[in-house]
Coordinates of C-alpha atoms in Angstrom, one line a residue:
M1 CA 0.0 0.0 0.0
N2 CA 2.9 2.3 0.6
Q3 CA 6.5 2.4 0.8
F4 CA 6.5 0.1 3.9
H5 CA 3.0 -1.2 3.4
K6 CA 3.5 -3.3 0.3
L7 CA 1.0 -5.6 -1.3
M8 CA 1.5 -8.0 -4.1
T9 CA -0.7 -10.6 -5.7
I10 CA -0.4 -13.3 -8.3
I11 CA -3.7 -14.5 -9.9
A12 CA -4.4 -17.8 -11.6
V13 CA -1.1 -19.6 -12.0
F14 CA -1.7 -22.8 -13.8
S15 CA 0.5 -25.8 -14.7
G16 CA 2.7 -25.1 -17.7
G17 CA 2.8 -21.4 -17.2
V18 CA 1.2 -18.2 -15.9
I19 CA -2.1 -17.5 -17.7
G20 CA -3.2 -14.5 -15.6
L21 CA -0.5 -12.7 -13.7
S22 CA -0.9 -9.5 -11.9
S23 CA 1.7 -7.8 -9.8
L24 CA 0.2 -5.1 -7.8
A25 CA 2.7 -3.6 -5.4
S26 CA 2.5 -0.2 -3.8
A27 CA 6.3 -0.1 -3.8
Q28 CA 6.7 3.5 -2.7
A29 CA 3.7 4.9 -4.4
S30 CA 0.7 4.9 -2.1
T31 CA -0.9 8.2 -3.1
Y32 CA 0.1 11.0 -5.4
S33 CA -1.1 14.6 -5.2
A34 CA -0.2 17.1 -7.9
K35 CA -1.6 19.9 -5.6
R36 CA 0.7 19.0 -2.8
N37 CA 3.6 18.7 -5.2
R38 CA 2.9 22.3 -6.5
S39 CA 2.3 23.7 -3.0
V40 CA 5.9 23.8 -2.0
Q41 CA 9.2 25.2 -3.4
V42 CA 12.7 23.9 -2.6
V43 CA 14.8 26.5 -0.8
W44 CA 17.8 24.3 -0.4
R45 CA 18.7 20.6 -0.3
K46 CA 21.9 19.3 1.3
S47 CA 23.6 16.1 2.5
M48 CA 23.8 15.6 6.3
K49 CA 25.4 13.3 8.8
R50 CA 23.9 10.0 9.6
H51 CA 21.7 10.0 12.7
A52 CA 19.2 7.5 14.0
Y53 CA 15.6 8.4 14.4
H54 CA 12.2 6.7 14.8
G55 CA 8.7 8.0 14.4
T56 CA 5.1 7.4 15.3
A57 CA 3.4 10.4 13.5
G58 CA 3.5 11.9 10.1
Y59 CA 4.3 10.3 6.8
L60 CA 7.1 9.3 4.5
Y61 CA 7.0 11.3 1.2
S62 CA 8.8 11.5 -2.1
Q63 CA 11.4 14.3 -2.6
H64 CA 8.9 17.0 -3.5
L65 CA 6.0 15.7 -1.5
G66 CA 4.1 14.5 -4.6
K67 CA 3.9 10.9 -3.4
R68 CA 2.8 10.0 0.1
Y69 CA 4.1 6.6 1.2
Q70 CA 3.9 5.1 4.7
A71 CA 2.3 6.4 7.8
L72 CA 5.1 6.2 10.4
K73 CA 2.6 5.1 13.1
K74 CA 2.3 1.8 11.2
V75 CA 6.0 1.1 11.6
P76 CA 6.9 2.3 15.1
H77 CA 9.7 -0.3 15.5
T78 CA 11.6 0.9 12.4
T79 CA 14.8 2.8 12.9
W80 CA 15.5 5.4 10.2
Y81 CA 18.9 6.9 9.4
T82 CA 19.3 10.4 7.9
T83 CA 21.1 11.0 4.6
K84 CA 19.9 14.5 3.4
H85 CA 17.8 17.4 4.6
E86 CA 15.9 20.1 2.7
K87 CA 14.0 23.3 3.4
L88 CA 10.7 23.7 1.6
L89 CA 8.7 26.9 1.3
V90 CA 5.0 26.5 1.6
K91 CA 3.8 28.9 -1.1
K92 CA 0.4 29.7 0.4
T93 CA 1.7 30.7 3.9
R94 CA 5.2 31.6 3.0
K95 CA 6.4 29.5 5.9
T96 CA 9.3 27.0 5.7
R97 CA 9.6 23.4 6.9
I98 CA 12.6 21.1 7.2
Y99 CA 12.4 17.6 5.9
Y100 CA 14.9 14.8 6.4
Q101 CA 15.6 12.1 3.9
V102 CA 15.8 8.9 5.8
K103 CA 16.5 5.3 5.0
S104 CA 15.3 2.3 7.0
A105 CA 17.8 0.3 9.0
N106 CA 17.6 -2.7 6.5
G107 CA 18.4 -0.3 3.7
K108 CA 15.3 -1.2 1.7
H109 CA 13.1 1.9 2.2
T110 CA 13.7 5.6 1.9
G111 CA 11.7 8.8 1.8
W112 CA 11.3 12.3 3.2
V113 CA 9.8 13.0 6.7
L114 CA 9.0 16.3 8.3
R115 CA 11.6 16.9 11.0
R116 CA 9.2 17.4 13.8
D117 CA 7.7 14.0 13.2
L118 CA 10.9 12.2 14.0
K119 CA 12.2 11.3 17.4
K120 CA 15.9 11.0 18.2
G121 CA 17.4 7.5 18.7
P122 CA 16.7 4.1 17.3
A123 CA 13.3 2.4 17.6
K124 CA 12.6 -0.2 20.3
R125 CA 13.8 -3.5 18.9
T126 CA 11.6 -6.6 18.8
S127 CA 12.6 -10.3 18.5
Q128 CA 11.4 -12.6 15.8
G129 CA 8.5 -15.0 16.7
S130 CA 7.8 -13.3 20.0
S131 CA 8.0 -9.6 20.6
Q132 CA 6.6 -7.4 23.2
V133 CA 4.6 -4.6 21.7
D134 CA 4.3 -1.5 24.0
G135 CA 4.1 -3.8 27.0
K136 CA 0.7 -5.1 26.0
Q137 CA 1.0 -8.4 24.1
S138 CA 3.7 -10.5 22.6
F139 CA 3.7 -11.1 18.8
N140 CA 2.7 -14.7 18.0
A141 CA 2.7 -15.7 14.3
A142 CA 0.4 -18.7 14.8
T143 CA -2.2 -16.5 16.6
V144 CA -2.0 -13.8 13.9
N145 CA -2.5 -16.4 11.2
Q146 CA -5.4 -17.9 13.0
D147 CA -7.1 -14.6 13.5
F148 CA -6.5 -13.6 9.8
I149 CA -8.0 -16.9 8.5
A150 CA -11.0 -16.4 10.8
Q151 CA -11.6 -13.0 9.2
L152 CA -11.2 -14.3 5.7
N153 CA -13.4 -17.3 6.1
R154 CA -16.1 -15.2 7.7
A155 CA -16.0 -13.0 4.6
R156 CA -16.1 -16.1 2.3
T157 CA -19.1 -17.6 4.2
A158 CA -20.9 -14.2 4.0
K159 CA -20.6 -14.5 0.2
G160 CA -21.9 -18.0 0.2
L161 CA -18.5 -19.6 -0.4
T162 CA -16.9 -22.5 1.4
A163 CA -14.2 -21.8 4.0
L164 CA -10.6 -22.3 2.9
Q165 CA -9.0 -25.4 4.3
V166 CA -5.3 -25.6 5.3
N167 CA -3.2 -27.9 3.2
Q168 CA -0.1 -29.1 4.9
Q169 CA 1.8 -29.5 1.7
I170 CA 1.1 -26.0 0.7
Q171 CA 2.0 -24.9 4.2
T172 CA 5.3 -26.6 4.6
Q173 CA 6.6 -26.7 1.0
V174 CA 5.3 -23.3 -0.3
S175 CA 4.2 -20.8 2.4
N176 CA 6.9 -21.7 5.0
V177 CA 9.5 -21.4 2.3
R178 CA 8.2 -18.1 0.8
I179 CA 8.1 -16.4 4.2
T180 CA 11.9 -16.9 4.5
Q181 CA 12.4 -15.4 1.0
I182 CA 10.2 -12.3 1.0
T183 CA 12.0 -10.6 3.8
T184 CA 15.0 -10.1 1.5
N185 CA 13.1 -10.3 -1.9
F186 CA 9.6 -8.9 -1.5
S187 CA 8.5 -10.1 -4.9
H188 CA 6.7 -12.9 -6.6
F189 CA 9.7 -13.3 -9.0
D190 CA 13.3 -14.4 -8.7
G191 CA 16.2 -12.6 -10.3
A192 CA 15.6 -14.4 -13.6
G193 CA 11.9 -13.3 -13.7
H194 CA 10.5 -16.7 -12.8
V195 CA 7.4 -16.9 -10.6
I196 CA 8.8 -18.4 -7.4
Q197 CA 5.6 -20.0 -6.0
Q198 CA 5.1 -21.8 -9.3
G199 CA 8.3 -23.7 -8.9
L200 CA 7.5 -24.5 -5.3
F201 CA 4.1 -25.9 -6.2
K202 CA 5.7 -28.0 -8.9
T203 CA 8.3 -29.3 -6.5
A204 CA 5.5 -30.2 -4.1
G205 CA 3.7 -32.1 -6.9
L206 CA 0.8 -29.7 -6.9
E207 CA 1.3 -28.0 -10.2
H208 CA -1.9 -29.3 -11.8
A209 CA -4.2 -26.8 -10.2
S210 CA -4.7 -23.0 -10.2
H211 CA -2.8 -21.1 -7.6
G212 CA -2.7 -17.6 -6.1
E213 CA -0.4 -15.7 -3.8
V214 CA -0.6 -12.4 -1.9
L215 CA 2.1 -10.7 0.1
D216 CA 2.0 -7.9 2.7
M217 CA 4.5 -5.9 4.6
N218 CA 3.1 -4.2 7.7
G219 CA 3.8 -3.0 11.2
V220 CA 3.2 -4.8 14.5
G221 CA -0.1 -4.0 16.1
N222 CA -0.8 -3.6 19.8
T223 CA -2.3 -7.0 19.8
N224 CA -2.1 -10.1 17.6
A225 CA -5.7 -9.5 16.6
A226 CA -4.8 -5.9 15.6
T227 CA -1.9 -7.2 13.5
A228 CA -4.2 -9.7 11.7
K229 CA -6.8 -7.0 11.2
S230 CA -4.2 -4.6 9.7
I231 CA -3.0 -7.3 7.3
A232 CA -6.6 -7.9 6.2
Y233 CA -7.2 -4.2 5.8
D234 CA -4.2 -3.9 3.5
Y235 CA -5.5 -6.7 1.3
Q236 CA -8.9 -5.1 1.3
H237 CA -8.0 -1.5 0.7
G238 CA -4.6 -1.4 -1.1
N239 CA -3.9 0.6 -4.3
D240 CA -5.3 -2.4 -6.2
Q241 CA -8.8 -1.5 -5.1
G242 CA -9.2 -4.7 -3.2
A243 CA -7.9 -7.1 -5.8
H244 CA -5.8 -9.0 -3.2
W245 CA -8.9 -9.6 -1.1
Q246 CA -11.0 -10.5 -4.1
L247 CA -8.3 -13.1 -5.0
L248 CA -8.7 -14.7 -1.6
L249 CA -12.5 -14.7 -2.1
E250 CA -12.3 -16.6 -5.5
S251 CA -14.7 -19.5 -5.4
Q252 CA -12.2 -21.7 -7.3
F253 CA -9.8 -21.7 -4.3
V254 CA -10.2 -24.4 -1.7
Y255 CA -6.8 -24.9 0.1
Y256 CA -4.3 -22.5 1.6
G257 CA -1.0 -22.1 3.4
I258 CA -0.2 -19.0 5.4
A259 CA 3.0 -17.7 7.1
T260 CA 3.7 -14.5 9.1
K261 CA 6.9 -13.3 10.8
V262 CA 8.2 -10.2 12.4
T263 CA 11.8 -9.0 11.8
T264 CA 14.1 -7.5 14.4
N265 CA 13.1 -4.0 13.3
G266 CA 9.4 -4.7 13.9
T267 CA 8.3 -5.2 10.3
V268 CA 5.6 -7.9 9.8
Y269 CA 5.7 -10.0 6.7
N270 CA 2.8 -12.1 5.5
V271 CA 2.3 -14.5 2.7
M272 CA -0.7 -16.5 1.8
N273 CA -0.8 -19.1 -1.0
V274 CA -4.1 -20.6 -2.2
M275 CA -5.0 -23.5 -4.5
S276 CA -8.0 -24.9 -6.3
Q277 CA -8.9 -28.6 -6.4
P278 CA -6.3 -30.4 -8.6
F279 CA -7.2 -30.9 -12.2

């Protein structure tokens, strides 16, 4: 959905090839506003020393504020390091603001943040698999997955569809493998342009069916239920106008595998793979 909130989906991957492939990633382009872009003027832009910050308010923007990416409150456990700063003149009020260009600790995400929205020092670190969130509840991947599937199957039942059933082959040979990959390659494709899940389904002997995959990158919620709800919200309301959620509601899909993990900087990754009855 945004620079940090990213969504991707693959639709209808069949044996022998991809017959309907859609990659819908926000990848640093959640919203664009020409009005916002024209409302400011650059006074100066300079390099600056590297300092650690974190933030719980404001947004990550493109260089001239045209694109608005991630809300920092969604990624409170991310540490950002400064690389540049700039002074922008707001044309309407003639007042100036200072923005810092920052890069995430893992080096994957960058953007401009209003200086007052950043707090000095690194973010509170979390541990994979179990992490304390603001002293309220520990992150538990199994619970997040369970809560997410419950939300999804309620939505399917409401549409008169059968609930998805977990498939242990998909779980262990596809989803559990994909979750280890997307933290370093948040994509459906490998370096050669091949659809990764397609190869995994084939290795598992499940290639003779239609398949789907959705990916999300999110922040840790205050509770496991909140984290699951946030993941579901991304799939329902991303830039793709809900195509991810609609994929998961496809009547052809019967089985699923799901995996979720949190990294040391508090980023939550989710992957869900779905499959029809074998042909």
